[in-house]
Structures are given as structure tokens and as C-alpha cells.
Tab-separated table of C-alpha atoms in Angstrom:
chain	number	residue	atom	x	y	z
A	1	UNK	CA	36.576	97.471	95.767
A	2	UNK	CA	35.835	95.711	99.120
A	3	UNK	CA	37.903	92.720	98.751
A	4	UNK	CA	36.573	88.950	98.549
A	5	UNK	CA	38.240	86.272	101.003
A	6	UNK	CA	41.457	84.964	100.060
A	7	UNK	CA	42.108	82.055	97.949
A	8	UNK	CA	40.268	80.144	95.192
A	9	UNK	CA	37.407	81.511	93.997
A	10	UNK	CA	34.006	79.184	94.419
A	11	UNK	CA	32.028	77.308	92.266
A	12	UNK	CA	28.054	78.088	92.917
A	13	UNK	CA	25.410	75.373	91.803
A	14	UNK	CA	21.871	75.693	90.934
A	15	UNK	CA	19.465	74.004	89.705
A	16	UNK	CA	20.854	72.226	86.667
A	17	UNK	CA	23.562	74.256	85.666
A	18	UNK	CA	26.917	75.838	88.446
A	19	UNK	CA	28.748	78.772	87.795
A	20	UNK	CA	32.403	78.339	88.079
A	21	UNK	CA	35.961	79.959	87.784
A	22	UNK	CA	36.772	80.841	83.922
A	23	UNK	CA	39.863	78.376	83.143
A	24	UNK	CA	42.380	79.143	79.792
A	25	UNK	CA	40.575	76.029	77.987
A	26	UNK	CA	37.177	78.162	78.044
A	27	UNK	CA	38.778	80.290	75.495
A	28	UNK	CA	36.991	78.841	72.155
A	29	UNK	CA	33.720	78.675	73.540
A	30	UNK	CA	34.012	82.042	74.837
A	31	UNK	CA	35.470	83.134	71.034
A	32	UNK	CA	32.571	81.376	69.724
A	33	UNK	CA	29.973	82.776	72.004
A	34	UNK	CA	30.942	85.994	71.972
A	35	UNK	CA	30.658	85.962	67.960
A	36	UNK	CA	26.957	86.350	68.400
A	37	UNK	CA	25.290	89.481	66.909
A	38	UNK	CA	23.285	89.939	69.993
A	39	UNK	CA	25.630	89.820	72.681
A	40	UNK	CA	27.856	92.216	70.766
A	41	UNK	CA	24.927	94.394	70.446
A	42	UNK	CA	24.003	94.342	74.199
A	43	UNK	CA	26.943	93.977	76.095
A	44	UNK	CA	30.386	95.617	75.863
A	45	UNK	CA	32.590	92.828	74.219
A	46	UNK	CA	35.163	94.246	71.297
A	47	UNK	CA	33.431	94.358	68.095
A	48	UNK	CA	34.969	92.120	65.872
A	49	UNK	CA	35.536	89.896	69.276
A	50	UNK	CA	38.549	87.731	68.436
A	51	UNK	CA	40.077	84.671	70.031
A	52	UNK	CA	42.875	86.838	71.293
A	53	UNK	CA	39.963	88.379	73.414
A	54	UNK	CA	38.873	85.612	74.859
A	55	UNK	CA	42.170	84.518	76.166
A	56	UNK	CA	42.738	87.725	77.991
A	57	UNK	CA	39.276	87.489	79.185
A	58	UNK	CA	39.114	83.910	80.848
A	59	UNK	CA	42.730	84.145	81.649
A	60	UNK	CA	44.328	87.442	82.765
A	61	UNK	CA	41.073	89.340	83.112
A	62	UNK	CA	38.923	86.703	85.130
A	63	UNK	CA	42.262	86.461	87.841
A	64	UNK	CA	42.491	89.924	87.998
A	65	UNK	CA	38.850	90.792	88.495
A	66	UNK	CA	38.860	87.939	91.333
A	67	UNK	CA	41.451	89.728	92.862
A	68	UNK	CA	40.068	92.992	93.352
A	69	UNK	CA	36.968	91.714	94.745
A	70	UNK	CA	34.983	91.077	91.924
A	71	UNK	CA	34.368	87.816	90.386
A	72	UNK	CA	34.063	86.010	86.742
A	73	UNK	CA	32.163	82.917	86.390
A	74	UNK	CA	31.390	80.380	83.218
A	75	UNK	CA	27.796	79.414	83.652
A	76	UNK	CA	27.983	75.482	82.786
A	77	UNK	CA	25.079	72.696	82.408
A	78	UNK	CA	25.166	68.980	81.249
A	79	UNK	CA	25.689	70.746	77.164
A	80	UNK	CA	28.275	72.803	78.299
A	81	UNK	CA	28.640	76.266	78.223
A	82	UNK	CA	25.563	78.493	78.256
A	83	UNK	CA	27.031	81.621	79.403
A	84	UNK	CA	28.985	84.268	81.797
A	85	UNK	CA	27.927	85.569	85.025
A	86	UNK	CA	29.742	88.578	86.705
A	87	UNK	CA	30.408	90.435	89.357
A	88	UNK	CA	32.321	93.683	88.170
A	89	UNK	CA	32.772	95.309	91.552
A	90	UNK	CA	31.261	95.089	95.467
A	91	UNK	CA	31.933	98.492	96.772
A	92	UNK	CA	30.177	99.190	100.516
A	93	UNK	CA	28.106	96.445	100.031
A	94	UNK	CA	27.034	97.298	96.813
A	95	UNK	CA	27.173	95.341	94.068
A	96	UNK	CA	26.689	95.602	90.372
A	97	UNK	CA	26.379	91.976	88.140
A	98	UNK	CA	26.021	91.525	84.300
A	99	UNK	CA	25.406	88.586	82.111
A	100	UNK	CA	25.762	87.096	78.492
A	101	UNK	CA	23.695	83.967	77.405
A	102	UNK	CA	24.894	81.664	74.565
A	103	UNK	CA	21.819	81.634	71.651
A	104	UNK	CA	21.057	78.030	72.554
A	105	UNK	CA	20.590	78.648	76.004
A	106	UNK	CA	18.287	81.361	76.008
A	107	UNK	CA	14.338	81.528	76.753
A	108	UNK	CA	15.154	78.289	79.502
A	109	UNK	CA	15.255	80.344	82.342
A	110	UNK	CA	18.779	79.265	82.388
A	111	UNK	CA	20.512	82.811	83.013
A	112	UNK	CA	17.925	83.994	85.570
A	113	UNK	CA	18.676	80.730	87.550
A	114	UNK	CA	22.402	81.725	86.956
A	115	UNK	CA	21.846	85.512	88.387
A	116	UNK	CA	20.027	84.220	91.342
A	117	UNK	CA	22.391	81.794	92.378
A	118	UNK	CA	25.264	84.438	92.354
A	119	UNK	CA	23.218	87.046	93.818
A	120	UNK	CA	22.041	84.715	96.656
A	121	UNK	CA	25.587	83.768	97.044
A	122	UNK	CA	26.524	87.738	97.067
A	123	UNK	CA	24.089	88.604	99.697
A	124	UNK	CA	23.979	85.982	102.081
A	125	UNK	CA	28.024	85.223	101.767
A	126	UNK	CA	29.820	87.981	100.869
A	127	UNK	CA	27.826	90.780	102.766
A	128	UNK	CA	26.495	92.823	99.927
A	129	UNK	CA	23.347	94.503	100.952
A	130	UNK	CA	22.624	95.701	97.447
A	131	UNK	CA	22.771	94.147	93.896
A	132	UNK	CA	22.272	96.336	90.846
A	133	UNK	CA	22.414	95.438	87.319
A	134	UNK	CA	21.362	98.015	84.348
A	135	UNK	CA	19.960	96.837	80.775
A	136	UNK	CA	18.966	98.744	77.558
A	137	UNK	CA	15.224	98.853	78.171
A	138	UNK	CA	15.082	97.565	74.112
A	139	UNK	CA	17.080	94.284	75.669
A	140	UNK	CA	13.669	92.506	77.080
A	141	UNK	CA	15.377	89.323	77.051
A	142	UNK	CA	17.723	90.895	80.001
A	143	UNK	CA	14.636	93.101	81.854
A	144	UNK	CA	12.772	89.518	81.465
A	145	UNK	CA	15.507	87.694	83.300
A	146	UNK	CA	16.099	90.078	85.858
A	147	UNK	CA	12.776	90.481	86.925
A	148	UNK	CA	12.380	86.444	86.762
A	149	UNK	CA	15.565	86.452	89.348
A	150	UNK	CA	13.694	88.812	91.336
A	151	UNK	CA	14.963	92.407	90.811
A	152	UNK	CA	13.020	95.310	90.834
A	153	UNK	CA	12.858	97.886	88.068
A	154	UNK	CA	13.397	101.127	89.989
A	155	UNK	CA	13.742	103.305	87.299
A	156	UNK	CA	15.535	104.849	84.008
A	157	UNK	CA	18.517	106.408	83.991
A	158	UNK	CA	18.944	108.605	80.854
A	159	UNK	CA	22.788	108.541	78.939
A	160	UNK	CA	24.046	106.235	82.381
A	161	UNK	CA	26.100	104.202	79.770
A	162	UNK	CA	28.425	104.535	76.944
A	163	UNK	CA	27.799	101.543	74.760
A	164	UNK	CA	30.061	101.527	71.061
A	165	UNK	CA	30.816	105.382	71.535
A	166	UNK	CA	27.421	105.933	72.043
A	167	UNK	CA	25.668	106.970	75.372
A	168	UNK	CA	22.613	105.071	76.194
A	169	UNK	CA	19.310	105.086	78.780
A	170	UNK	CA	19.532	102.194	80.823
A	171	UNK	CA	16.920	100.588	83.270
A	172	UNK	CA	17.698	100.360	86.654
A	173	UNK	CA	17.310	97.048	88.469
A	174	UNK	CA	18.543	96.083	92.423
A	175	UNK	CA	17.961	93.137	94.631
A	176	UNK	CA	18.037	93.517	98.160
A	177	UNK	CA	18.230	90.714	101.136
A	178	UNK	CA	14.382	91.070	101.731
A	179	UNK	CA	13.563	90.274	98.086
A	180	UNK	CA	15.270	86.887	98.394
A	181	UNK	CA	12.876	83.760	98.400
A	182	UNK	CA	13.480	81.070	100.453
A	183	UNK	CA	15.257	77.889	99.232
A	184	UNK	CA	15.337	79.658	95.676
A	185	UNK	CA	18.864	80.246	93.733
């Protein structure tokens, strides 16, 4: 993983909401969250997803990942929480991102702010020249918010992901520095 700079990781803002370092106290409303059928059917979060989970993953996990150049971030607005941003790895300038929205948050436009904000931040900061993220094609609440942060569907790939044991087609979706709009994210 090509690392990120030294020291604490940032917070990003955007237009009413910031993504920020995970901190232990996140733990509940992580447990909470991630207790929602359709995040446990899209994403890769244990199933049953228990509070001993979301310890490891705001705590240990979110430090670690930060530390070999990735980075976790709570996506907060005047409620609260509304959700988790990522950046699994940056790898020659390529980087991959995935997302979970909290139920109340979703259909706001909330997460796609969130996703441009970090990948504005990972293209213009950290040197990335490419930002991927995949989704089930069934998950059109994910295609929507990808394509409303400004990605671009390239394509299919067939059995790209194992998902529950399972392998599963995923859409293809990248962001490049040209796509960016100015003064968005």
C-alpha cells in the first residue's frame, strides 16, 4: 500500500456533514448501524454483527488501516452518525473506496456528498490518479450514489467478489482527476 503522510489522520468537511477519524466511543452506533438488514446484505460486515465487532472495527481496525495507507472515516452531521466512508487501500495511485449509510440517512444525498469529499481529498491530496469502487448492480441505492458523486460505470465484472461464501458480479465504477467538478465535494 503506498503509504499516507505521517501522523493524525484528517477530518474532511462537506457540505453539512465531515468525515472524521473512527474514535472507541463510536462503537454503539456502529453496533447499532451495522444491525441493519441492508448493510449486512450489501457490504461485508459479520453476520450476526456484534458489539465486539464494532470495537475492533473503530478501534484496532480503523488505526491499523490508517497505518498502511488506507483510511477509516465516521461520516457525521448535526444528528450524528449517518455512516462510514473508506479507503481500503491506495496502491500506485489507485484507489478503491466503499461505503455504508445508516437507514435514516439515506435518499439525502448524504453519502454521495460523503464519497466526493473523500475522493476529492484522495485525488487532489494524496496523489491518487484513480478511484474505483464496485457495487452489486441489484444495490441501486450504491450505483445511484456513485454516479451522483460522479463515477463512471465502466463495466461488469462477473464473480469479482465473494460476498457470504458466495461469488458475485459487481459493477465497475472509477473517478479520475478530469471528472472532478470545480468547487464540488
Amino acid at each position: 500500500m503506498d503509504p499516507l503522510p505521517a501522523g493524525d489522520q484528517p477530518t474532511l468537511r462537506g457540505a453539512g456533514l465531515r468525515l472524521r477519524p473512527w474514535r472507541d466511543d463510536d462503537a454503539d452506533a456502529v453496533a447499532a448501524a451495522c444491525q441493519d438488514p441492508e448493510i449486512q446484505r450489501w457490504t461485508t460486515v459479520p453476520v450476526p454483527y456484534r458489539h465486539e465487532d464494532a470495537a475492533f472495527f473503530v478501534g484496532p481496525l480503523a488505526r491499523q488501516t490508517w497505518a498502511e495507507g488506507g483510511a477509516l472515516f465516521a461520516v457525521e452531521g448535526a444528528g450524528g452518525l449517518l455512516g462510514s466512508m473508506g479507503l481500503h487501500h491506495l496502491v500506485d495511485g489507485l484507489g478503491a473506496v466503499g461505503y455504508w449509510t445508516v437507514p435514516a440517512a439515506r435518499g439525502r444525498g448524504v453519502t454521495s456528498e460523503a464519497l466526493r469529499v473523500l475522493s476529492r481529498w484522495l485525488l487532489t491530496e494524496r496523489g491518487a490518479v484513480r478511484v474505483e469502487l464496485v457495487a452489486e448492480p441489484a444495490n441501486t441505492g450504491s450505483c445511484r450514489v456513485a454516479e451522483r458523486a460522479g463515477f463512471r460505470r465502466e463495466g461488469v465484472l462477473r464473480s469479482r467478489m465473494l460476498l457470504r461464501g458466495e461469488r458475485v458480479d459487481v459493477a465497475m465504477y472509477s473517478l479520475l482527476p478530469a471528472d472532478l467538478l470545480p468547487g464540488v465535494g
